[in-house]
Amino acid sequence: MTPTDTRGPERGLVEIDHVAIDFPGKGGATRALTSTALRLEPGTFTAIIGPSGCGKSTLMNAVGGFLAPSEGQIRVDGKPVAGPDPEVGVIFQQYALFPWFTALGNVKFALRRLGLPRAELEARARAALAEVGLAGQERKYPGQLSGGMKQRVAIARTFAAGPKALLMDEPFGALDAQTRSRMHELLTQVWRAHRATVLFITHDVDEALVLADRIHVMSPAPGRIVETLDLDQPRPRSAARFDEVQLAARARILDLLRGEPERLAA
Amino acid sequence: MAVVEMMTDRRPPSVEPASEADRPGVAARLPAIGRTLAGPLRPAISLGFVLALWAGVSASGSVNEALFPAPWTVVEAFMEMAAQGVLAQDLSVSLGRAAVGFLIGATLGVVVGLATGRTKLFQILLGPFLTLMRPIPAIALVPVAIVWFGIGEGSKHFVIAYTVFLTVWFNTHHGMQYVPEIYIRASRSLGASRLREFVQVVIPAAAPHIVAGLRLGVALALLSLVAAELTGASSGIGYRLQEARQYVRTDRMFALLIVLGVAGAVVDQIVHRISRRLVHWEQA
């Protein structure tokens, strides 16, 4: 979509190299995430699913540069993550739109770092909103938009910054089922156009099956990846039309999420 | 007016409610009767009630007219002062002092608040000191103001600016502390520089608190005005009150107090309207 794609083929290789995360507390640190090694191939869509409190958001925060791992290292295209970086975009469940800016202003905020001339900045921001189906809504403030529309603005804003990798922490958790499935279509479409490497955190099995190439299932705290499933069904996918592989995967994931961690480890 | 309510009412702004249903207009929440009275009629009812009570007590003759003047005597005193031209002049002098004091105090308050609210160093250096200063009332500074600035305009501006400064600083400082972390994360992950983050994210996020502090500051500028005019003024509403006391003109005192009250309410309403526009995204 954007003609500024000057990155090489190694666009958005995310390496999570034996990362463990502890939280300090009374009487010593608590381990939130046990040593985890993941490799997200450029342009792939990876979902992490697990019960709440399993450390999946903690892992995402570490990849986003919001917290430093206690052990190990995270690299994006070989460069260690040392803090928040526009190459690693983040979409939050609470949208995190700036309510004092219009929809257009929010997208412009992300584009500003590119140092574009004013007219191009405006045009690119408008195009980004049009891409998520918000043409004509540019002048609205987040407070005037519905939850789904806010998340569209957030998606437009994040992709506008041209991230190589994209982190999404239960981004559609606050939306109703219908809006959510429309957002899945939209995300699939925008993601295919921009081809960022996506790490998607969710606790919704169907959501993971609709969106991801690869699903990692995590155990309850302290979090650990207990199983990895690959999906190669063509997109766009629909939860209403899962094939046998997807149905089997769904049953397996639900079992894993329900089961005791001891038995799973065996 | 609205001073106490605003002090306690400011909570850290939440990051957008989860659903649109969470934020109905205030009017929608009031029952039917409340809604019809929510207009400009409401204060009129209260004022009418108090006025009727006052007139009734005065007409009954059970109070000493010299100490507690009747409404009509106060109206006469008001007309008298208005006819002499002193009222308009006093009011403009007083409001001018309040405005200058406010501008000085508010500017310093916002600047220092931005510094202490976001910088550890300034917070450590100034925070506890300014917190200790807050309980010192404006009137207690009058002797100091006279020694430092004489009985000219300087001492009045100082007393008002002092009061306004502390309030505006306090609100700005706390507003800066409550900037939701998620805005900072969003800003940084979108590649904004620290300067841009400060100007376009931190300040707007704290703006509802800053604006609330400024509104409080305006109210306090008017409240500390009379104290300020104790520093040997020869005009102004506060001076006129002192003069009325010397001649035991309670009717004039009442008229002046009412003028002060009305002026305060009008200014507060104007500021309220402006502030709602300034932070339009923060639905009151």
PDB file of N, CA and C in Angstrom, chain A residues 61 66 84-86 88 90 92 94 96-101 109-110 112-113 141 143 145 150 157, chain B residues 15-18 20 23 182-183 185-192 196 200-201 204-205 280-281 283:
ATOM      1  N   ASN A  61       4.733  -6.867  26.633  1.00  0.00           N
ATOM      2  CA  ASN A  61       5.317  -5.617  27.117  1.00  0.00           C
ATOM      3  C   ASN A  61       6.836  -5.612  26.979  1.00  0.00           C
ATOM      4  N   PHE A  66       8.563  -1.966  26.868  1.00  0.00           N
ATOM      5  CA  PHE A  66       8.018  -1.277  28.040  1.00  0.00           C
ATOM      6  C   PHE A  66       8.593  -1.828  29.334  1.00  0.00           C
ATOM      7  N   PRO A  84      10.749   1.402  23.884  1.00  0.00           N
ATOM      8  CA  PRO A  84       9.729   1.504  22.841  1.00  0.00           C
ATOM      9  C   PRO A  84      10.345   2.058  21.550  1.00  0.00           C
ATOM     10  N   ASP A  85       9.909   1.504  20.433  1.00  0.00           N
ATOM     11  CA  ASP A  85      10.513   1.865  19.161  1.00  0.00           C
ATOM     12  C   ASP A  85       9.416   1.874  18.103  1.00  0.00           C
ATOM     13  N   PRO A  86       9.399   2.861  17.225  1.00  0.00           N
ATOM     14  CA  PRO A  86       8.343   2.900  16.210  1.00  0.00           C
ATOM     15  C   PRO A  86       8.398   1.716  15.235  1.00  0.00           C
ATOM     16  N   VAL A  88       8.417  -1.204  16.217  1.00  0.00           N
ATOM     17  CA  VAL A  88       7.549  -2.185  16.864  1.00  0.00           C
ATOM     18  C   VAL A  88       6.267  -1.467  17.286  1.00  0.00           C
ATOM     19  N   VAL A  90       2.353  -0.944  18.535  1.00  0.00           N
ATOM     20  CA  VAL A  90       1.550  -1.581  19.575  1.00  0.00           C
ATOM     21  C   VAL A  90       0.097  -1.135  19.428  1.00  0.00           C
ATOM     22  N   PHE A  92      -3.321  -1.376  21.640  1.00  0.00           N
ATOM     23  CA  PHE A  92      -3.750  -1.704  22.994  1.00  0.00           C
ATOM     24  C   PHE A  92      -5.244  -2.016  23.031  1.00  0.00           C
ATOM     25  N   GLN A  94      -7.254  -0.906  25.232  1.00  0.00           N
ATOM     26  CA  GLN A  94      -7.950   0.342  25.587  1.00  0.00           C
ATOM     27  C   GLN A  94      -7.721   1.424  24.534  1.00  0.00           C
ATOM     28  N   ALA A  96      -5.955   3.552  23.504  1.00  0.00           N
ATOM     29  CA  ALA A  96      -4.874   4.508  23.747  1.00  0.00           C
ATOM     30  C   ALA A  96      -4.821   5.608  22.700  1.00  0.00           C
ATOM     31  N   LEU A  97      -5.988   5.946  22.142  1.00  0.00           N
ATOM     32  CA  LEU A  97      -6.028   7.106  21.254  1.00  0.00           C
ATOM     33  C   LEU A  97      -5.916   8.350  22.119  1.00  0.00           C
ATOM     34  N   PHE A  98      -5.352   9.402  21.540  1.00  0.00           N
ATOM     35  CA  PHE A  98      -5.276  10.657  22.279  1.00  0.00           C
ATOM     36  C   PHE A  98      -6.600  11.397  22.107  1.00  0.00           C
ATOM     37  N   PRO A  99      -7.369  11.540  23.177  1.00  0.00           N
ATOM     38  CA  PRO A  99      -8.714  12.110  23.010  1.00  0.00           C
ATOM     39  C   PRO A  99      -8.719  13.586  22.619  1.00  0.00           C
ATOM     40  N   TRP A 100      -7.565  14.252  22.771  1.00  0.00           N
ATOM     41  CA  TRP A 100      -7.503  15.670  22.418  1.00  0.00           C
ATOM     42  C   TRP A 100      -7.201  15.882  20.936  1.00  0.00           C
ATOM     43  N   PHE A 101      -6.879  14.819  20.235  1.00  0.00           N
ATOM     44  CA  PHE A 101      -6.692  14.921  18.791  1.00  0.00           C
ATOM     45  C   PHE A 101      -7.880  14.271  18.079  1.00  0.00           C
ATOM     46  N   PHE A 109      -0.086  12.126  14.226  1.00  0.00           N
ATOM     47  CA  PHE A 109       0.885  12.020  15.313  1.00  0.00           C
ATOM     48  C   PHE A 109       1.911  10.929  15.003  1.00  0.00           C
ATOM     49  N   ALA A 110       1.408   9.815  14.450  1.00  0.00           N
ATOM     50  CA  ALA A 110       2.296   8.696  14.147  1.00  0.00           C
ATOM     51  C   ALA A 110       3.178   9.000  12.935  1.00  0.00           C
ATOM     52  N   ARG A 112       4.296  11.913  11.977  1.00  0.00           N
ATOM     53  CA  ARG A 112       5.135  13.100  12.108  1.00  0.00           C
ATOM     54  C   ARG A 112       6.630  12.765  12.131  1.00  0.00           C
ATOM     55  N   ARG A 113       6.958  11.602  12.661  1.00  0.00           N
ATOM     56  CA  ARG A 113       8.383  11.262  12.776  1.00  0.00           C
ATOM     57  C   ARG A 113       9.041  11.073  11.409  1.00  0.00           C
ATOM     58  N   TYR A 141     -13.584  13.311  17.051  1.00  0.00           N
ATOM     59  CA  TYR A 141     -12.713  13.024  18.188  1.00  0.00           C
ATOM     60  C   TYR A 141     -12.996  11.603  18.678  1.00  0.00           C
ATOM     61  N   GLY A 143     -13.816  10.476  21.424  1.00  0.00           N
ATOM     62  CA  GLY A 143     -15.021  10.451  22.244  1.00  0.00           C
ATOM     63  C   GLY A 143     -16.304  10.371  21.442  1.00  0.00           C
ATOM     64  N   LEU A 145     -16.531   8.496  18.701  1.00  0.00           N
ATOM     65  CA  LEU A 145     -16.495   7.265  17.907  1.00  0.00           C
ATOM     66  C   LEU A 145     -16.866   6.059  18.767  1.00  0.00           C
ATOM     67  N   LYS A 150     -12.934   3.355  17.126  1.00  0.00           N
ATOM     68  CA  LYS A 150     -11.712   3.774  17.821  1.00  0.00           C
ATOM     69  C   LYS A 150     -10.578   2.811  17.499  1.00  0.00           C
ATOM     70  N   ARG A 157      -3.450   4.272  12.841  1.00  0.00           N
ATOM     71  CA  ARG A 157      -2.359   5.041  13.439  1.00  0.00           C
ATOM     72  C   ARG A 157      -1.103   4.194  13.543  1.00  0.00           C
TER      73      ARG A 157
ATOM     74  N   VAL B  15      -8.903   6.259  31.134  1.00  0.00           N
ATOM     75  CA  VAL B  15      -8.650   6.141  29.708  1.00  0.00           C
ATOM     76  C   VAL B  15      -9.930   5.664  29.039  1.00  0.00           C
ATOM     77  N   GLU B  16     -10.731   6.604  28.634  1.00  0.00           N
ATOM     78  CA  GLU B  16     -11.946   6.322  27.881  1.00  0.00           C
ATOM     79  C   GLU B  16     -12.758   5.161  28.448  1.00  0.00           C
ATOM     80  N   PRO B  17     -13.985   5.406  28.755  1.00  0.00           N
ATOM     81  CA  PRO B  17     -14.830   4.321  29.249  1.00  0.00           C
ATOM     82  C   PRO B  17     -14.987   3.221  28.211  1.00  0.00           C
ATOM     83  N   ALA B  18     -15.248   2.020  28.709  1.00  0.00           N
ATOM     84  CA  ALA B  18     -15.272   0.866  27.826  1.00  0.00           C
ATOM     85  C   ALA B  18     -16.381   0.960  26.783  1.00  0.00           C
ATOM     86  N   GLU B  20     -19.864   3.194  25.071  1.00  0.00           N
ATOM     87  CA  GLU B  20     -20.444   4.522  24.920  1.00  0.00           C
ATOM     88  C   GLU B  20     -21.569   4.742  25.921  1.00  0.00           C
ATOM     89  N   ARG B  23     -21.247   6.912  29.251  1.00  0.00           N
ATOM     90  CA  ARG B  23     -21.120   8.355  29.364  1.00  0.00           C
ATOM     91  C   ARG B  23     -22.345   9.113  28.860  1.00  0.00           C
ATOM     92  N   ILE B 182      -0.547   4.597  29.657  1.00  0.00           N
ATOM     93  CA  ILE B 182      -0.791   4.065  28.323  1.00  0.00           C
ATOM     94  C   ILE B 182      -0.576   5.135  27.239  1.00  0.00           C
ATOM     95  N   TYR B 183      -0.843   6.400  27.567  1.00  0.00           N
ATOM     96  CA  TYR B 183      -0.592   7.466  26.590  1.00  0.00           C
ATOM     97  C   TYR B 183       0.906   7.604  26.326  1.00  0.00           C
ATOM     98  N   ARG B 185       3.123   5.227  26.695  1.00  0.00           N
ATOM     99  CA  ARG B 185       3.543   4.056  25.920  1.00  0.00           C
ATOM    100  C   ARG B 185       3.190   4.227  24.452  1.00  0.00           C
ATOM    101  N   ALA B 186       1.951   4.665  24.215  1.00  0.00           N
ATOM    102  CA  ALA B 186       1.517   4.849  22.832  1.00  0.00           C
ATOM    103  C   ALA B 186       2.418   5.868  22.141  1.00  0.00           C
ATOM    104  N   SER B 187       2.673   6.963  22.825  1.00  0.00           N
ATOM    105  CA  SER B 187       3.489   8.022  22.234  1.00  0.00           C
ATOM    106  C   SER B 187       4.893   7.523  21.890  1.00  0.00           C
ATOM    107  N   ARG B 188       5.496   6.802  22.829  1.00  0.00           N
ATOM    108  CA  ARG B 188       6.873   6.334  22.589  1.00  0.00           C
ATOM    109  C   ARG B 188       6.921   5.276  21.515  1.00  0.00           C
ATOM    110  N   SER B 189       5.931   4.385  21.509  1.00  0.00           N
ATOM    111  CA  SER B 189       5.985   3.339  20.494  1.00  0.00           C
ATOM    112  C   SER B 189       5.608   3.896  19.121  1.00  0.00           C
ATOM    113  N   LEU B 190       5.115   5.121  19.073  1.00  0.00           N
ATOM    114  CA  LEU B 190       4.868   5.767  17.781  1.00  0.00           C
ATOM    115  C   LEU B 190       6.042   6.661  17.389  1.00  0.00           C
ATOM    116  N   GLY B 191       7.098   6.601  18.176  1.00  0.00           N
ATOM    117  CA  GLY B 191       8.332   7.274  17.785  1.00  0.00           C
ATOM    118  C   GLY B 191       8.377   8.761  18.063  1.00  0.00           C
ATOM    119  N   ALA B 192       7.547   9.256  18.993  1.00  0.00           N
ATOM    120  CA  ALA B 192       7.591  10.682  19.309  1.00  0.00           C
ATOM    121  C   ALA B 192       8.815  10.985  20.172  1.00  0.00           C
ATOM    122  N   ARG B 196       8.169  16.240  21.984  1.00  0.00           N
ATOM    123  CA  ARG B 196       6.839  16.137  21.373  1.00  0.00           C
ATOM    124  C   ARG B 196       5.876  15.411  22.318  1.00  0.00           C
ATOM    125  N   GLN B 200       2.622  17.354  23.209  1.00  0.00           N
ATOM    126  CA  GLN B 200       1.410  16.851  22.560  1.00  0.00           C
ATOM    127  C   GLN B 200       0.698  15.751  23.340  1.00  0.00           C
ATOM    128  N   VAL B 201       1.371  15.194  24.333  1.00  0.00           N
ATOM    129  CA  VAL B 201       0.729  14.106  25.079  1.00  0.00           C
ATOM    130  C   VAL B 201       0.597  14.464  26.567  1.00  0.00           C
ATOM    131  N   PRO B 204      -1.534  17.921  27.209  1.00  0.00           N
ATOM    132  CA  PRO B 204      -2.982  17.726  27.001  1.00  0.00           C
ATOM    133  C   PRO B 204      -3.602  16.728  27.981  1.00  0.00           C
ATOM    134  N   ALA B 205      -2.851  15.674  28.324  1.00  0.00           N
ATOM    135  CA  ALA B 205      -3.407  14.685  29.251  1.00  0.00           C
ATOM    136  C   ALA B 205      -3.633  15.309  30.631  1.00  0.00           C
ATOM    137  N   HIS B 280     -12.347  20.213  25.632  1.00  0.00           N
ATOM    138  CA  HIS B 280     -13.637  19.735  25.128  1.00  0.00           C
ATOM    139  C   HIS B 280     -13.769  18.219  25.156  1.00  0.00           C
ATOM    140  N   TRP B 281     -12.628  17.503  25.100  1.00  0.00           N
ATOM    141  CA  TRP B 281     -12.704  16.045  25.053  1.00  0.00           C
ATOM    142  C   TRP B 281     -13.030  15.444  26.411  1.00  0.00           C
ATOM    143  N   GLN B 283     -15.431  15.123  28.895  1.00  0.00           N
ATOM    144  CA  GLN B 283     -16.834  15.435  29.064  1.00  0.00           C
ATOM    145  C   GLN B 283     -17.153  15.575  30.541  1.00  0.00           C
TER     146      GLN B 283
END
